[in-house]
C-alpha positions as a LaTeX table, in Angstrom:
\begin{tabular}{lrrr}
\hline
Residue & $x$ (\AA) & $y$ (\AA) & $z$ (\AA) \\
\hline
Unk1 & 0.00 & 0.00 & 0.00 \\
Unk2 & 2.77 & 2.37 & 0.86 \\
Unk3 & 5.01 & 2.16 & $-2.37$ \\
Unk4 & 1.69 & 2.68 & $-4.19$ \\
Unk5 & 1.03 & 5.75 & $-2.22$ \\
Unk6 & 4.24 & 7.42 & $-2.84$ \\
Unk7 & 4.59 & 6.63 & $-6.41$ \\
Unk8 & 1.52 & 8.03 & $-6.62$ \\
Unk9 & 2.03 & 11.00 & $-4.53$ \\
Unk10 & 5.73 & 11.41 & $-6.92$ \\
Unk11 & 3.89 & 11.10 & $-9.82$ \\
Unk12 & 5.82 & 8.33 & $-10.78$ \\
Unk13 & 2.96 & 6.54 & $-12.15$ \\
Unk14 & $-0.19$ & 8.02 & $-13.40$ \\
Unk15 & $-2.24$ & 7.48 & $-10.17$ \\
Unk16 & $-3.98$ & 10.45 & $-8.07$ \\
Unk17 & $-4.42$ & 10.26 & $-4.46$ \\
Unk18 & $-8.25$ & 9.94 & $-4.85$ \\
Unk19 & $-7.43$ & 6.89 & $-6.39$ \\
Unk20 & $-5.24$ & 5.35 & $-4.46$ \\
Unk21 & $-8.12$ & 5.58 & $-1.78$ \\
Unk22 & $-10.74$ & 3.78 & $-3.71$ \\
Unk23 & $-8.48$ & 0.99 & $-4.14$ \\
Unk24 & $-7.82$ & 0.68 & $-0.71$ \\
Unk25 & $-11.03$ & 1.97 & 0.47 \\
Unk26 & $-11.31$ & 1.17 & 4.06 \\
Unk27 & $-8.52$ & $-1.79$ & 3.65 \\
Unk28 & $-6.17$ & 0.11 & 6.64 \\
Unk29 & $-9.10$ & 0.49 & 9.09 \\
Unk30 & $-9.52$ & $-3.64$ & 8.66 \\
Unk31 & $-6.32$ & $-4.24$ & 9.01 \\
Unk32 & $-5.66$ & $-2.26$ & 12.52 \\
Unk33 & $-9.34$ & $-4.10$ & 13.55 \\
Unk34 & $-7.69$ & $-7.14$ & 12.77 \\
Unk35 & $-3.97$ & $-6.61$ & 15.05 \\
Unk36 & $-6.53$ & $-5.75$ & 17.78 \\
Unk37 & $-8.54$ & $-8.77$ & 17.38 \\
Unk38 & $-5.67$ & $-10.90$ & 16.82 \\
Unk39 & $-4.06$ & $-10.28$ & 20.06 \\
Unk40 & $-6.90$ & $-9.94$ & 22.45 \\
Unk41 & $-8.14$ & $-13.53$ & 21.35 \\
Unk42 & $-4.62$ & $-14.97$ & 21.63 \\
Unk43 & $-4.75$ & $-13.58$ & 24.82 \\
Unk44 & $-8.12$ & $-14.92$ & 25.73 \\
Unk45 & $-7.37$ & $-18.45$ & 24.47 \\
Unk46 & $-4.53$ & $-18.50$ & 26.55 \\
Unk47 & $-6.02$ & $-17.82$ & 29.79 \\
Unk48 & $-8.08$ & $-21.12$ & 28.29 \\
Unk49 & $-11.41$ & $-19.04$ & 28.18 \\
Unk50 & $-14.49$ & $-18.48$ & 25.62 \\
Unk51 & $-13.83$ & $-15.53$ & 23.28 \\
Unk52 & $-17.26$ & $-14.00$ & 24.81 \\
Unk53 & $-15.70$ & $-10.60$ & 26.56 \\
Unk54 & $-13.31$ & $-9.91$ & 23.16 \\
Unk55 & $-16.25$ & $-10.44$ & 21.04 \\
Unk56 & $-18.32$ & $-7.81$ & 23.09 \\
Unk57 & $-15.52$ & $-5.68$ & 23.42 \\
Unk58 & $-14.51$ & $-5.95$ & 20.04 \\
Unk59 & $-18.39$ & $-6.10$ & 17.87 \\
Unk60 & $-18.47$ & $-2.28$ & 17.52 \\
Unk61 & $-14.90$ & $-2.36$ & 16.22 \\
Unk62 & $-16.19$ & $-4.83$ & 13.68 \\
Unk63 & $-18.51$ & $-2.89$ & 11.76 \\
Unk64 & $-15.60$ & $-1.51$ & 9.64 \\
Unk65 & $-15.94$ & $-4.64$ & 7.55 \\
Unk66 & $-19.90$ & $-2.98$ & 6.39 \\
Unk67 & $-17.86$ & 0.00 & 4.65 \\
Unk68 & $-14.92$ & $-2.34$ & 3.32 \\
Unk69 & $-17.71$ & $-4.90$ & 1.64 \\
Unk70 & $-19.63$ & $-2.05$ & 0.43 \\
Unk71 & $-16.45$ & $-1.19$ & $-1.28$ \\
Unk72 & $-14.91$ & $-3.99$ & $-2.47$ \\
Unk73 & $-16.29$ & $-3.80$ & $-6.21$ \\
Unk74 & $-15.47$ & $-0.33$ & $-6.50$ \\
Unk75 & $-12.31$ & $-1.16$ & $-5.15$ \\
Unk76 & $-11.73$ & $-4.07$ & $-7.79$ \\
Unk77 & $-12.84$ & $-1.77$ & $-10.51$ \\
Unk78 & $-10.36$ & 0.45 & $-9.83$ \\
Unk79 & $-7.65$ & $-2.03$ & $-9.66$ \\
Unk80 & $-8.99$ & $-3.51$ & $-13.11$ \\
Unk81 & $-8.68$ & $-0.25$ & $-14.32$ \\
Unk82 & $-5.13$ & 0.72 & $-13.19$ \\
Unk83 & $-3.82$ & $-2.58$ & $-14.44$ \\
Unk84 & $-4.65$ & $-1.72$ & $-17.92$ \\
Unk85 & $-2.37$ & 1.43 & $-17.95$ \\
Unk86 & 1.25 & $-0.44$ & $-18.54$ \\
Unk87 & 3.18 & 1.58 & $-16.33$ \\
Unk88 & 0.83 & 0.88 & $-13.71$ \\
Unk89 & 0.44 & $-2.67$ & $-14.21$ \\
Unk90 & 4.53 & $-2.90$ & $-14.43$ \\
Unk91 & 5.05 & $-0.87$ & $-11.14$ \\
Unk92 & 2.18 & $-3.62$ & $-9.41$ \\
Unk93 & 4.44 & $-6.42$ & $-10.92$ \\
Unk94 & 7.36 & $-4.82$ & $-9.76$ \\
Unk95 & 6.06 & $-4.38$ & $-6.14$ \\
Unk96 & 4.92 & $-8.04$ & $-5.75$ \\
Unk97 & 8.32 & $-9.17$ & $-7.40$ \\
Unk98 & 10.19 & $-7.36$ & $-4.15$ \\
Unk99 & 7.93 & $-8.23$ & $-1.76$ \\
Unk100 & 8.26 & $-11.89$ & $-2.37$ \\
Unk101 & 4.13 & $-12.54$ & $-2.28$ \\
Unk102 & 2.63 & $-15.36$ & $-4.34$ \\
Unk103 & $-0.66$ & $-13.54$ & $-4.72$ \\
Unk104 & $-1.58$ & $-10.33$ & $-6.38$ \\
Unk105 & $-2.98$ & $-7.37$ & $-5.16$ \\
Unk106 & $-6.75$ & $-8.06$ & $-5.90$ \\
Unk107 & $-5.75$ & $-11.26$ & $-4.30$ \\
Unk108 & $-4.60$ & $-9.62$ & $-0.60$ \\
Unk109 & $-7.14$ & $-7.00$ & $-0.67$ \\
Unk110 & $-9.65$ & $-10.01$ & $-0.31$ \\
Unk111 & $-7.59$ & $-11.19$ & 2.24 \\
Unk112 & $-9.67$ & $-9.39$ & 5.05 \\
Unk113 & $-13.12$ & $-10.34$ & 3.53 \\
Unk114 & $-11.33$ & $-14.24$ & 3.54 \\
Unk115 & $-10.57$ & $-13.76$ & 7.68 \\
Unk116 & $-14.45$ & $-14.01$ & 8.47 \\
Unk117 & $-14.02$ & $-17.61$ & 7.14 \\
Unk118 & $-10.97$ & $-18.56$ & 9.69 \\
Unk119 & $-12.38$ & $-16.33$ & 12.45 \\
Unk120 & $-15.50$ & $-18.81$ & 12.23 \\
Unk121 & $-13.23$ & $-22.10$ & 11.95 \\
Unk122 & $-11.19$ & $-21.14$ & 14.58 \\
Unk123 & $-14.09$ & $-20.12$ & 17.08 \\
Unk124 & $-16.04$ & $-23.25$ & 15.98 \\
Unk125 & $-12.99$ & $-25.71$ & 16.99 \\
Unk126 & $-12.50$ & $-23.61$ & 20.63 \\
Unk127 & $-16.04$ & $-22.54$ & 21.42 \\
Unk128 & $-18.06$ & $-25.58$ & 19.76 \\
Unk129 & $-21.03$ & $-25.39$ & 22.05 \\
Unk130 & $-22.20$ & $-22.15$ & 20.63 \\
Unk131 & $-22.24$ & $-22.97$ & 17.11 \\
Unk132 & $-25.14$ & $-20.81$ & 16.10 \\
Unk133 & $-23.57$ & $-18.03$ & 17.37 \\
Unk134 & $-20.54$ & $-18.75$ & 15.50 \\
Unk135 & $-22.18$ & $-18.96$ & 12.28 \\
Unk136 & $-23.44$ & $-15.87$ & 12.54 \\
Unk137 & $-20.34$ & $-14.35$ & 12.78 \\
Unk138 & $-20.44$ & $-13.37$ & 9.33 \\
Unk139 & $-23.93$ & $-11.63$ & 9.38 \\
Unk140 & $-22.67$ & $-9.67$ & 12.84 \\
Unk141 & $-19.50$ & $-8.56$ & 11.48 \\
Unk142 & $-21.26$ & $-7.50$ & 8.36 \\
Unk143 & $-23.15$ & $-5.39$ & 10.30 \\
Unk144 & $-26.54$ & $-7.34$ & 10.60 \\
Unk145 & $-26.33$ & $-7.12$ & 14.70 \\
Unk146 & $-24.06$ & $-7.53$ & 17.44 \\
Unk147 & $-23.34$ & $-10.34$ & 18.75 \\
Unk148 & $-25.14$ & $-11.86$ & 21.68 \\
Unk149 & $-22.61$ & $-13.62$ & 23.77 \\
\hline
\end{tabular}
């Protein structure tokens, strides 16, 4: 995200800043949920507890996923479109060439949308008793309600 944001910001490649946002949208915001969310469960699982108290503490935190989906066909639009200016497309093979990733860029930015699916493995496997609960995980997250723990 950051190379693209100061090539852009150099003009080294024909991208403006506007655009740089709708192709990450809010991709950041999910990403700082998820270091949050990350750490208080592995902190919760290791005092060998249910995830209830992080998922209460962290459902309002969650509704950043309802403006990231709501995005993410603008946002792969946009990256459709940048990949057919050559320069562009280049600098995005370049940048995944040094980073040493196997997937593409449309490929991570689904990467957050792709955590809902672990999020409900993992709970399933630690907290099976409440499996309704954990498969609506998805629906809560996507802003449908909060969950009831």
């Amino acid at each position: 995200m950051q190379p693209l944001k100061q090539a852009a910001a150099s003009k080294r490649i024909p991208i403006t800043e506007q655009g740089v946002a709708a192709l990450f949208s809010c991709f950041e915001s999910v990403c700082k949920f998820h270091q949050s969310f990350l750490k208080a469960l592995e902190i919760n699982f290791a005092k060998n507890a249910t995830p209830d108290e992080v998922f209460k503490k962290m459902a309002p935190m969650m509704k950043v996923y309802t403006g990231y989906i709501a995005d993410q066909v603008r946002s792969t639009e946009t990256l459709r479109k940048f990949r057919r200016t050559t320069k562009i497309s280049n600098f995005l093979d370049e940048c995944k060439e040094k980073s040493g990733h196997q997937k593409d860029l449309e490929d991570l930015l689904d990467l957050p949308y792709q955590r809902l699916d672990i999020y409900e493995n993992l709970l399933q496997v630690r907290w099976p008793k409440s499996k309704k609960k954990v498969s609506n995980l998805k629906l809560t997250i996507l802003g449908v309600d909060i969950i009831d723990c």
